[in-house]
Amino acid sequence: MVNLEDSFLEEEKRILTLHFSNTDKPVFSIITPKQVDRGALMSRYSRSDKTMRRIFLDEFIKNPNRGEEFYKKVLLEYGDDSVAELGESQIAIESISNVAAKNIQDHRIGLSYLEKSSRYVSFNKKIKGEYKYLRENKIMNSSYADLYTKACDLAFDTYSKSIEPLKRFISEVEPIENLQFYDSQTNQEINFNNLNDSEDIKAAQRIYNNTIKSKSLDILRGILPASTLTNMGITGNGRAFEYLLTKMYSSSLYEMNNLADQLYQELNSTISSFVNRVKSNYGKSMQNYIKETKNAILELTSLHLNKIIPDHDPDYVNLLYFENNFDAEIRIASAILYEQAQGHSLAKITNYVTSLSKEERHKIINIYTSLRTNRRQRPGRAFEMTDYTFEMFTNFGMFRDLHRHRILTLERQLLSTKHGYDIPKEIIDIGIAKDFKDCMYKCDEVYKNLVKEHPEEAQYVVNFAYRYPYFIKLNLREATHMIELRTSPQGHPDYRRICQEMFTKLKNVHPILSRGIKFVDLNNYKLERLSSEKKIEKKRRNIT
């Protein structure tokens, strides 16, 4: 299809070829190298009757600083924050603690994250004789520095020396000879001992070894302290990065402030026009607002909650708030019909649905999800019409997995050792329960010393196994996604169990609506990753 609105001279085409993917079609990519120009072009485009390539020729190519000038005018003079979403950057942040990583990942909108896996990567390596955990500035300058490093070293020692024995133990409990793998000759899965093709045997051993390793690291990750260093990548737009930097500068943690300086420096070199307000009076005012609000709420919390006796052994999952069953069904059934309605108001449709029999109402709801054949075929937005609030007391390792879900409200407390810890059955079976408990005891002892003077820094010594209080508020559509994804066979047994319990509680209050959660898996598996590793291996062999 040819672009009929604009035509260019040969010299103009030559210039445009360096900045756009084509010069004669109505659909094209912006490939001009300066990120600031890409965003400025997009924004300018919305306020002109010219085509984008014509704007570039008329306004940008003649002025190499046009992008910076445009953003300075729009962002500083007019405050049109939305244009900052038109500039993007990809950033890597390495050797940061899990405390900092979770604080950064609290930001839901405009940023996407990837993080080093605790399932596929072991954390037993040393650099210059030291384990990879954060020697936090305030702690290392305090009288607790020696206690802190001894507790963290003990955790890493216990983790490291347990990896190989645990792998051997799991291999003995679930030997490869008892499992089935793909046979290229029969195109079916058969017992490992019956495989004849050397490539099939190698593939089976690779699948098995990967499964045993991930299972072992899954079990042992609870020993790691929150000071454990990780790597992460962030892709995001300027507006989101600006707010992230504002929050980081507002943090009480030295690590967050230091990271903010480094992140600002890197973003300033790529998308400076989008983040330079962070250092302006505007940015400092926002930072003061966040700090002062936090301090005010801290005073109120101390005043009021000192009167309440804390729960010492709360349930792992509590469903606190939800609509009554009738209202939830009415709202969702009405929203289902609304999309295809020809001019009818939601109020009139709701009145009509309210008058229907229970059977007719349930039929509408059931048809809405009846054609789903896999979990990726998600229910539509009508399922967003009712909400659930769950309070969780799960271990921190498991929280890290659920924390990745963005389309929900999640509020959490500081890490602590106040709610006890989870000990995996395999830790007991292999005979290292004493080592595990000694590690938990030592970290708890250091935490209790640190928290008196450094409540936020004390988080660094808390192990992943310690239970952690937080609540999540989510609609039925996101609950469907979370429950189906996090109960799939390859999932970590901790969050599989929790999401299975979430489903059970949701089903108890909304039995008809819960039928839409069609792909929840309520089974238990001994080698969670086995099926997934088989699929990966099959794809690998097809590629090669």
Coordinates of C-alpha atoms in Angstrom, one line a residue:
M1 CA 0.0 0.0 0.0
V2 CA 1.4 3.4 -1.1
N3 CA 1.2 6.5 1.0
L4 CA -0.9 8.9 -1.1
E5 CA -0.7 11.9 1.3
D6 CA 3.0 12.8 0.9
S7 CA 5.7 12.4 -1.7
F8 CA 9.4 13.3 -1.4
L9 CA 12.2 14.5 -3.6
E10 CA 15.1 12.2 -4.1
E11 CA 17.4 14.1 -1.7
E12 CA 14.6 14.1 0.9
K13 CA 14.2 10.3 0.5
R14 CA 18.0 9.9 1.0
I15 CA 17.7 11.8 4.3
L16 CA 14.6 10.0 5.4
T17 CA 16.1 6.6 4.8
L18 CA 18.5 7.2 7.7
H19 CA 15.7 7.9 10.1
F20 CA 12.6 5.8 8.9
S21 CA 12.2 2.3 7.7
N22 CA 10.7 3.4 4.4
T23 CA 9.7 6.6 2.5
D24 CA 6.6 5.6 0.6
K25 CA 4.3 3.5 2.8
P26 CA 1.7 4.6 5.3
V27 CA 3.1 2.2 7.9
F28 CA 6.8 2.6 9.0
S29 CA 9.2 2.4 11.9
I30 CA 11.0 5.3 13.4
I31 CA 14.7 4.4 13.4
T32 CA 16.3 7.8 14.0
P33 CA 19.1 7.1 16.5
K34 CA 18.3 9.8 19.1
Q35 CA 15.6 8.5 21.5
V36 CA 14.7 12.1 22.4
D37 CA 13.9 12.8 18.7
R38 CA 11.7 9.7 18.5
G39 CA 9.6 10.8 21.4
A40 CA 9.4 14.5 20.3
L41 CA 8.3 13.4 16.9
M42 CA 5.5 11.3 18.3
S43 CA 4.3 14.2 20.5
R44 CA 4.6 16.9 17.8
Y45 CA 2.8 14.5 15.4
S46 CA -0.4 14.8 17.5
R47 CA -0.5 18.6 17.0
S48 CA 0.1 18.9 13.3
D49 CA -1.7 18.1 10.1
K50 CA 1.6 17.2 8.5
T51 CA 2.8 13.6 8.1
M52 CA 5.5 12.6 10.5
R53 CA 8.3 12.4 7.9
R54 CA 7.4 15.8 6.6
I55 CA 7.6 17.2 10.2
F56 CA 11.0 15.6 10.5
L57 CA 12.2 17.3 7.3
D58 CA 10.7 20.7 8.1
E59 CA 11.4 21.0 11.8
F60 CA 13.9 18.4 13.0
I61 CA 16.6 17.9 10.4
K62 CA 17.4 21.6 10.3
N63 CA 17.8 21.8 14.1
P64 CA 19.8 19.0 15.7
N65 CA 18.6 20.1 19.2
R66 CA 15.0 20.2 18.2
G67 CA 14.1 17.2 20.4
E68 CA 15.7 18.6 23.6
E69 CA 14.2 22.0 23.0
F70 CA 10.7 20.5 22.4
Y71 CA 10.8 18.6 25.7
K72 CA 12.2 21.4 27.7
K73 CA 9.2 23.5 26.5
V74 CA 6.5 20.9 27.0
L75 CA 7.7 19.3 30.3
L76 CA 9.0 22.3 32.1
E77 CA 6.7 25.1 30.8
Y78 CA 3.5 23.2 30.2
G79 CA 3.9 20.1 32.5
D80 CA 2.5 17.7 29.9
D81 CA 3.8 14.6 31.7
S82 CA 2.3 12.1 29.2
V83 CA 4.8 13.1 26.5
A84 CA 7.5 11.6 28.7
E85 CA 6.1 8.2 28.0
L86 CA 7.3 8.6 24.4
G87 CA 11.0 8.1 25.4
E88 CA 12.2 4.7 26.4
S89 CA 15.4 3.1 27.8
Q90 CA 16.7 -0.3 28.7
I91 CA 18.8 -0.4 31.8
A92 CA 20.7 -3.2 33.5
I93 CA 21.3 -3.0 37.3
E94 CA 23.8 -5.5 38.7
S95 CA 24.8 -6.5 42.2
I96 CA 21.8 -5.1 44.0
S97 CA 20.2 -6.6 47.1
N98 CA 16.9 -8.3 47.0
V99 CA 15.6 -5.6 49.3
A100 CA 16.4 -2.9 46.7
A101 CA 15.2 -5.1 43.8
K102 CA 11.8 -5.5 45.4
N103 CA 11.6 -1.8 46.2
I104 CA 12.3 -1.0 42.5
Q105 CA 9.8 -3.6 41.3
D106 CA 7.1 -2.1 43.4
H107 CA 6.6 0.3 40.5
R108 CA 3.9 -1.3 38.3
I109 CA 3.1 1.0 35.4
G110 CA 5.5 1.8 32.5
L111 CA 8.4 -0.5 33.6
S112 CA 9.1 -4.2 32.7
Y113 CA 11.6 -6.3 34.7
L114 CA 13.7 -9.3 34.3
E115 CA 15.7 -10.7 37.3
K116 CA 18.3 -13.3 38.0
S117 CA 16.5 -16.6 38.8
S118 CA 16.9 -18.3 42.1
R119 CA 15.7 -21.5 40.5
Y120 CA 18.2 -21.8 37.6
V121 CA 21.2 -20.0 39.1
S122 CA 22.9 -21.0 42.3
F123 CA 24.2 -18.3 44.7
N124 CA 27.1 -20.3 46.1
K125 CA 30.0 -18.5 44.3
K126 CA 32.4 -16.1 45.9
I127 CA 34.2 -13.1 44.6
K128 CA 37.6 -12.4 46.1
G129 CA 36.8 -14.8 48.9
E130 CA 33.4 -13.2 49.8
Y131 CA 29.9 -14.4 49.2
K132 CA 27.7 -12.1 47.1
Y133 CA 25.6 -10.3 49.6
L134 CA 25.3 -6.5 50.3
R135 CA 27.5 -5.2 53.1
E136 CA 25.1 -2.4 53.9
N137 CA 26.6 1.0 54.6
K138 CA 24.9 1.8 57.9
I139 CA 25.2 -1.8 59.2
M140 CA 28.9 -2.0 58.4
N141 CA 29.5 1.3 60.2
S142 CA 27.7 0.1 63.3
S143 CA 28.6 -2.1 66.2
Y144 CA 26.6 -4.9 64.6
A145 CA 28.9 -5.3 61.5
D146 CA 30.6 -8.4 62.7
L147 CA 27.3 -10.1 63.8
Y148 CA 25.8 -9.2 60.4
T149 CA 28.6 -10.7 58.3
K150 CA 28.8 -13.8 60.4
A151 CA 25.0 -14.4 60.0
C152 CA 25.0 -13.9 56.3
D153 CA 28.2 -16.0 55.8
L154 CA 26.5 -18.8 57.8
A155 CA 23.4 -18.6 55.6
F156 CA 25.5 -18.8 52.4
D157 CA 27.7 -21.6 53.9
T158 CA 24.6 -23.6 54.7
Y159 CA 23.1 -23.0 51.3
S160 CA 26.3 -23.8 49.4
K161 CA 27.2 -27.0 51.2
S162 CA 23.7 -28.4 50.9
I163 CA 23.3 -28.1 47.1
E164 CA 25.0 -31.4 46.1
P165 CA 23.7 -33.5 48.9
L166 CA 20.2 -32.4 48.2
K167 CA 20.6 -33.1 44.5
R168 CA 21.8 -36.6 45.3
F169 CA 18.9 -37.1 47.8
I170 CA 16.3 -36.1 45.3
S171 CA 17.9 -38.3 42.6
E172 CA 17.6 -41.2 45.0
V173 CA 14.0 -40.5 45.8
E174 CA 13.1 -39.9 42.1
P175 CA 15.7 -41.9 40.1
I176 CA 15.8 -41.3 36.3
E177 CA 15.1 -45.0 35.8
N178 CA 11.6 -44.6 37.1
L179 CA 10.7 -41.8 34.6
Q180 CA 9.6 -41.6 31.0
F181 CA 11.1 -39.6 28.2
Y182 CA 10.6 -39.0 24.5
D183 CA 11.7 -41.8 22.2
S184 CA 12.4 -40.6 18.6
Q185 CA 11.8 -44.1 17.2
T186 CA 8.3 -44.6 18.5
N187 CA 7.5 -40.8 18.8
Q188 CA 6.1 -41.6 22.3
E189 CA 7.3 -41.4 25.9
I190 CA 8.8 -44.6 27.3
N191 CA 10.8 -45.6 30.4
F192 CA 14.4 -44.3 30.5
N193 CA 15.8 -47.8 30.5
N194 CA 14.1 -48.6 27.2
L195 CA 15.7 -45.7 25.3
N196 CA 18.1 -46.9 22.6
D197 CA 19.0 -43.8 20.6
S198 CA 22.1 -42.1 22.1
E199 CA 20.6 -38.6 21.4
D200 CA 17.4 -39.6 23.2
I201 CA 19.5 -40.8 26.2
K202 CA 21.5 -37.6 26.3
A203 CA 18.4 -35.5 26.1
A204 CA 16.7 -37.4 28.9
Q205 CA 19.8 -37.0 31.1
R206 CA 19.9 -33.2 30.3
I207 CA 16.1 -32.9 31.2
Y208 CA 16.6 -34.9 34.4
N209 CA 19.7 -33.0 35.6
N210 CA 18.0 -29.6 34.9
T211 CA 14.9 -30.7 36.8
I212 CA 16.9 -32.0 39.8
K213 CA 19.0 -28.8 39.9
S214 CA 15.9 -26.5 39.8
K215 CA 14.2 -28.6 42.5
S216 CA 17.2 -28.4 44.8
L217 CA 17.6 -24.7 44.4
D218 CA 13.9 -24.1 44.9
I219 CA 14.1 -25.9 48.2
L220 CA 17.3 -24.2 49.4
R221 CA 16.4 -20.6 48.4
G222 CA 14.7 -20.1 51.8
I223 CA 18.1 -20.0 53.4
L224 CA 19.3 -17.0 51.5
P225 CA 19.1 -13.6 53.2
A226 CA 17.5 -10.6 51.6
S227 CA 20.9 -9.1 51.3
T228 CA 21.7 -11.6 48.5
L229 CA 22.9 -9.8 45.4
T230 CA 20.9 -10.1 42.2
N231 CA 20.9 -8.7 38.7
M232 CA 18.0 -7.2 36.9
G233 CA 17.1 -5.5 33.6
I234 CA 14.5 -2.8 33.3
T235 CA 12.7 -1.6 30.1
G236 CA 10.6 1.5 30.6
N237 CA 9.5 4.9 29.5
G238 CA 10.7 8.3 30.7
R239 CA 7.7 9.1 32.8
A240 CA 8.0 5.8 34.7
F241 CA 11.7 6.2 35.2
E242 CA 11.3 9.7 36.5
Y243 CA 8.8 8.6 39.1
L244 CA 11.0 5.6 40.0
L245 CA 14.0 7.9 40.6
T246 CA 11.8 10.2 42.7
K247 CA 10.8 7.3 44.9
M248 CA 14.4 6.0 45.1
Y249 CA 15.7 9.4 46.2
S250 CA 12.9 9.5 48.8
S251 CA 14.0 6.2 50.4
S252 CA 15.7 6.0 53.8
L253 CA 18.0 3.3 52.5
Y254 CA 21.6 4.3 51.5
E255 CA 21.6 1.6 48.8
M256 CA 18.5 3.0 47.1
N257 CA 19.9 6.6 47.2
N258 CA 23.2 5.4 45.7
L259 CA 21.4 3.4 43.0
A260 CA 19.3 6.4 42.2
D261 CA 22.4 8.5 41.5
Q262 CA 23.8 5.8 39.2
L263 CA 20.5 5.3 37.4
Y264 CA 20.0 9.0 36.9
Q265 CA 23.5 9.3 35.5
E266 CA 22.8 6.5 32.9
L267 CA 19.4 7.8 32.0
N268 CA 20.7 11.3 31.7
S269 CA 23.0 10.1 29.0
T270 CA 20.2 8.4 26.9
I271 CA 16.9 10.1 27.7
S272 CA 18.0 13.2 29.7
S273 CA 15.0 15.3 28.6
F274 CA 12.6 12.8 30.3
V275 CA 14.3 12.6 33.7
N276 CA 16.0 15.9 34.3
R277 CA 13.1 17.2 36.4
V278 CA 14.2 14.7 39.1
K279 CA 16.9 17.2 40.1
S280 CA 14.8 20.3 39.7
N281 CA 12.7 22.0 42.4
Y282 CA 9.7 20.1 41.0
G283 CA 11.5 16.8 41.7
K284 CA 12.8 17.8 45.1
S285 CA 9.3 18.9 46.1
M286 CA 7.9 15.5 45.2
Q287 CA 10.6 13.7 47.1
N288 CA 9.9 15.9 50.2
Y289 CA 6.2 15.1 49.9
I290 CA 6.9 11.4 49.8
K291 CA 9.3 11.5 52.8
E292 CA 7.0 13.7 54.9
T293 CA 3.9 11.7 54.2
K294 CA 5.8 8.5 55.2
N295 CA 7.0 10.1 58.5
A296 CA 3.5 11.3 59.3
I297 CA 2.0 7.9 58.8
L298 CA 4.8 6.3 60.8
E299 CA 3.8 8.5 63.7
L300 CA 0.2 7.6 63.4
T301 CA 0.9 3.9 63.1
S302 CA 3.0 4.0 66.3
L303 CA 0.3 6.0 68.1
H304 CA -2.6 3.7 67.2
L305 CA -1.2 0.2 66.6
N306 CA 0.7 0.0 69.9
K307 CA -2.8 -0.7 71.4
I308 CA -3.2 -3.9 69.3
I309 CA -1.7 -7.3 70.1
P310 CA -0.2 -8.7 66.9
D311 CA -1.2 -12.1 65.5
H312 CA 1.6 -14.6 66.3
D313 CA 0.4 -17.5 64.1
P314 CA -1.8 -16.1 61.3
D315 CA -3.2 -18.2 58.4
Y316 CA -1.2 -18.2 55.2
V317 CA -4.1 -17.0 53.2
N318 CA -7.2 -15.0 54.4
L319 CA -9.9 -13.7 52.0
L320 CA -10.9 -10.5 53.8
Y321 CA -13.2 -8.5 51.5
F322 CA -15.4 -9.6 48.6
E323 CA -18.9 -8.8 47.2
N324 CA -21.8 -10.9 48.2
N325 CA -22.4 -13.7 45.6
F326 CA -25.7 -12.2 44.2
D327 CA -24.2 -8.7 43.5
A328 CA -21.0 -10.1 42.0
E329 CA -23.0 -12.3 39.6
I330 CA -25.3 -9.4 38.6
R331 CA -22.4 -7.0 37.9
I332 CA -20.5 -9.5 35.8
A333 CA -23.5 -10.9 33.9
S334 CA -24.5 -7.3 33.1
A335 CA -21.0 -6.4 31.9
I336 CA -21.0 -9.5 29.7
L337 CA -24.1 -8.4 27.9
Y338 CA -23.1 -4.8 27.7
E339 CA -20.4 -5.1 25.0
Q340 CA -22.7 -6.4 22.3
A341 CA -25.7 -4.3 23.4
Q342 CA -27.1 -1.9 20.8
G343 CA -27.4 1.4 22.7
H344 CA -28.7 0.0 26.0
S345 CA -27.3 1.6 29.1
L346 CA -25.5 -0.4 31.8
A347 CA -28.2 0.7 34.3
K348 CA -31.0 -0.7 32.2
I349 CA -29.1 -3.9 31.4
T350 CA -28.4 -4.4 35.2
N351 CA -32.1 -4.0 36.0
Y352 CA -32.9 -6.6 33.4
V353 CA -30.3 -9.1 34.6
T354 CA -31.5 -8.6 38.2
S355 CA -35.0 -9.8 37.0
L356 CA -33.7 -13.0 35.4
S357 CA -33.9 -16.4 37.1
K358 CA -30.7 -17.7 38.7
E359 CA -30.5 -20.3 36.0
E360 CA -30.6 -17.8 33.2
R361 CA -28.0 -15.6 35.0
H362 CA -25.7 -18.5 35.5
K363 CA -26.0 -19.5 31.8
I364 CA -24.8 -16.1 30.7
I365 CA -21.8 -16.3 33.1
N366 CA -20.9 -19.9 32.1
I367 CA -21.1 -19.2 28.3
Y368 CA -18.6 -16.3 28.7
T369 CA -15.7 -18.7 29.5
S370 CA -17.0 -21.9 28.0
L371 CA -14.9 -21.7 24.8
R372 CA -11.6 -21.3 26.6
T373 CA -9.2 -24.1 25.7
N374 CA -6.1 -23.0 27.5
R375 CA -5.1 -20.5 30.2
R376 CA -3.8 -18.0 27.6
Q377 CA -7.3 -17.5 26.3
R378 CA -8.2 -15.1 29.2
P379 CA -11.7 -14.1 30.1
G380 CA -12.7 -10.6 29.0
R381 CA -13.1 -7.4 31.0
A382 CA -16.5 -8.3 32.4
F383 CA -14.5 -10.4 34.9
E384 CA -13.0 -7.1 36.2
M385 CA -16.3 -6.1 37.7
T386 CA -15.8 -7.8 41.1
D387 CA -12.8 -7.6 43.5
Y388 CA -11.2 -9.7 46.2
T389 CA -8.8 -8.7 49.0
F390 CA -6.5 -11.4 50.3
E391 CA -4.1 -11.0 53.2
M392 CA -1.1 -13.3 53.0
F393 CA 1.5 -14.5 55.4
T394 CA 3.8 -16.4 53.1
N395 CA 7.6 -16.8 53.1
F396 CA 9.5 -14.0 51.4
G397 CA 10.8 -16.3 48.7
M398 CA 7.2 -16.9 47.6
F399 CA 6.3 -13.3 47.8
R400 CA 9.0 -12.5 45.3
D401 CA 7.1 -14.6 42.7
L402 CA 3.6 -13.1 43.3
H403 CA 5.2 -9.7 43.4
R404 CA 5.6 -9.9 39.7
H405 CA 1.9 -9.6 39.0
R406 CA 1.3 -5.9 38.1
I407 CA -2.5 -5.6 37.5
L408 CA -3.4 -5.6 41.2
T409 CA -2.9 -3.6 44.4
L410 CA -0.2 -4.9 46.6
E411 CA 0.8 -3.4 50.0
R412 CA 3.5 -4.9 52.1
Q413 CA 5.3 -4.3 55.4
L414 CA 9.0 -4.3 56.1
L415 CA 10.7 -7.7 56.2
S416 CA 11.0 -9.1 59.7
T417 CA 11.5 -12.4 61.6
K418 CA 8.3 -11.8 63.7
H419 CA 6.1 -14.4 62.0
G420 CA 8.3 -17.5 62.0
Y421 CA 9.6 -19.4 59.0
D422 CA 8.8 -22.3 56.7
I423 CA 11.0 -25.3 56.5
P424 CA 10.7 -27.6 53.5
K425 CA 10.1 -31.3 54.1
E426 CA 13.1 -32.2 52.1
I427 CA 15.3 -30.3 54.5
I428 CA 14.1 -32.5 57.3
D429 CA 14.3 -35.7 55.2
I430 CA 17.9 -35.1 54.2
G431 CA 18.9 -34.5 57.8
I432 CA 20.0 -30.8 57.7
A433 CA 17.1 -29.4 59.7
K434 CA 19.5 -28.5 62.5
D435 CA 21.7 -26.5 60.1
F436 CA 18.7 -24.8 58.7
K437 CA 17.3 -23.9 62.1
D438 CA 20.7 -22.7 63.4
C439 CA 20.9 -20.4 60.3
M440 CA 17.4 -19.0 61.0
Y441 CA 18.2 -18.5 64.7
K442 CA 21.4 -16.6 64.0
C443 CA 19.7 -14.3 61.4
D444 CA 16.8 -13.7 63.8
E445 CA 19.2 -12.8 66.6
V446 CA 21.0 -10.2 64.4
Y447 CA 17.7 -8.9 63.1
K448 CA 16.4 -8.3 66.7
N449 CA 19.6 -6.3 67.5
L450 CA 19.5 -4.3 64.3
V451 CA 15.8 -3.4 64.2
K452 CA 16.0 -1.4 67.4
E453 CA 18.3 1.3 65.8
H454 CA 18.0 0.5 62.0
P455 CA 14.5 -0.9 61.3
E456 CA 14.8 -0.6 57.5
E457 CA 18.4 -1.9 57.3
A458 CA 17.5 -4.8 59.5
Q459 CA 15.6 -6.3 56.5
Y460 CA 18.9 -7.3 54.9
V461 CA 19.6 -10.1 57.3
V462 CA 16.1 -11.7 57.0
N463 CA 16.1 -15.0 55.2
F464 CA 13.7 -15.9 52.3
A465 CA 12.1 -18.6 54.5
Y466 CA 10.7 -16.1 57.0
R467 CA 7.0 -15.4 56.6
Y468 CA 6.0 -12.0 55.3
P469 CA 2.8 -10.1 55.7
Y470 CA 1.2 -8.3 52.7
F471 CA -2.2 -7.9 51.1
I472 CA -3.3 -8.0 47.5
K473 CA -6.5 -6.6 46.0
L474 CA -7.4 -7.9 42.6
N475 CA -10.4 -8.4 40.3
L476 CA -11.7 -11.8 39.1
R477 CA -9.9 -11.5 35.7
E478 CA -6.5 -11.0 37.3
A479 CA -7.3 -13.7 39.9
T480 CA -8.0 -16.1 37.0
H481 CA -4.7 -15.3 35.4
M482 CA -2.7 -15.5 38.7
I483 CA -4.3 -18.8 39.9
E484 CA -4.1 -20.6 36.6
L485 CA -0.5 -19.5 36.0
R486 CA 0.8 -20.1 39.5
T487 CA -0.8 -23.5 39.9
S488 CA 0.7 -24.9 36.7
P489 CA 2.8 -28.0 37.3
Q490 CA 6.2 -26.4 36.8
G491 CA 5.5 -23.8 39.5
H492 CA 7.3 -23.6 42.8
P493 CA 5.5 -25.8 45.3
D494 CA 5.2 -22.9 47.8
Y495 CA 3.2 -20.5 45.5
R496 CA 1.3 -23.4 43.9
R497 CA 0.0 -24.3 47.4
I498 CA -0.9 -20.7 48.2
C499 CA -2.7 -20.1 44.9
Q500 CA -4.6 -23.4 45.2
E501 CA -5.8 -22.1 48.6
M502 CA -6.8 -18.8 47.0
F503 CA -8.9 -20.6 44.5
T504 CA -10.6 -22.7 47.2
K505 CA -11.5 -19.6 49.2
L506 CA -12.7 -17.8 46.1
K507 CA -14.8 -20.8 45.0
N508 CA -16.4 -21.0 48.5
V509 CA -17.8 -17.4 48.2
H510 CA -18.4 -17.3 44.4
P511 CA -19.0 -20.9 43.2
I512 CA -20.5 -20.0 39.8
L513 CA -17.9 -17.3 38.9
S514 CA -15.1 -19.6 39.9
R515 CA -16.0 -22.0 37.1
G516 CA -14.4 -19.5 34.8
I517 CA -11.0 -20.4 36.3
K518 CA -10.9 -23.5 34.2
F519 CA -7.2 -24.3 34.2
V520 CA -6.4 -24.3 37.9
D521 CA -4.3 -27.4 38.7
L522 CA -5.0 -28.7 42.2
N523 CA -2.6 -31.7 41.9
N524 CA 0.8 -32.1 43.6
Y525 CA 4.0 -33.0 41.8
K526 CA 7.3 -34.5 43.0
L527 CA 9.4 -33.0 40.2
E528 CA 7.6 -29.8 39.2
R529 CA 9.9 -28.9 36.4
L530 CA 10.1 -32.2 34.6
S531 CA 7.2 -31.7 32.2
S532 CA 8.4 -28.2 31.3
E533 CA 12.0 -29.3 30.8
K534 CA 10.7 -32.0 28.4
K535 CA 8.9 -29.4 26.3
I536 CA 12.0 -27.2 26.3
E537 CA 14.2 -30.1 25.1
K538 CA 11.7 -31.0 22.4
K539 CA 11.8 -27.4 21.1
R540 CA 15.6 -27.4 21.3
R541 CA 15.9 -30.6 19.2
N542 CA 13.4 -29.3 16.6
I543 CA 15.5 -26.1 16.2
T544 CA 18.8 -28.0 15.9

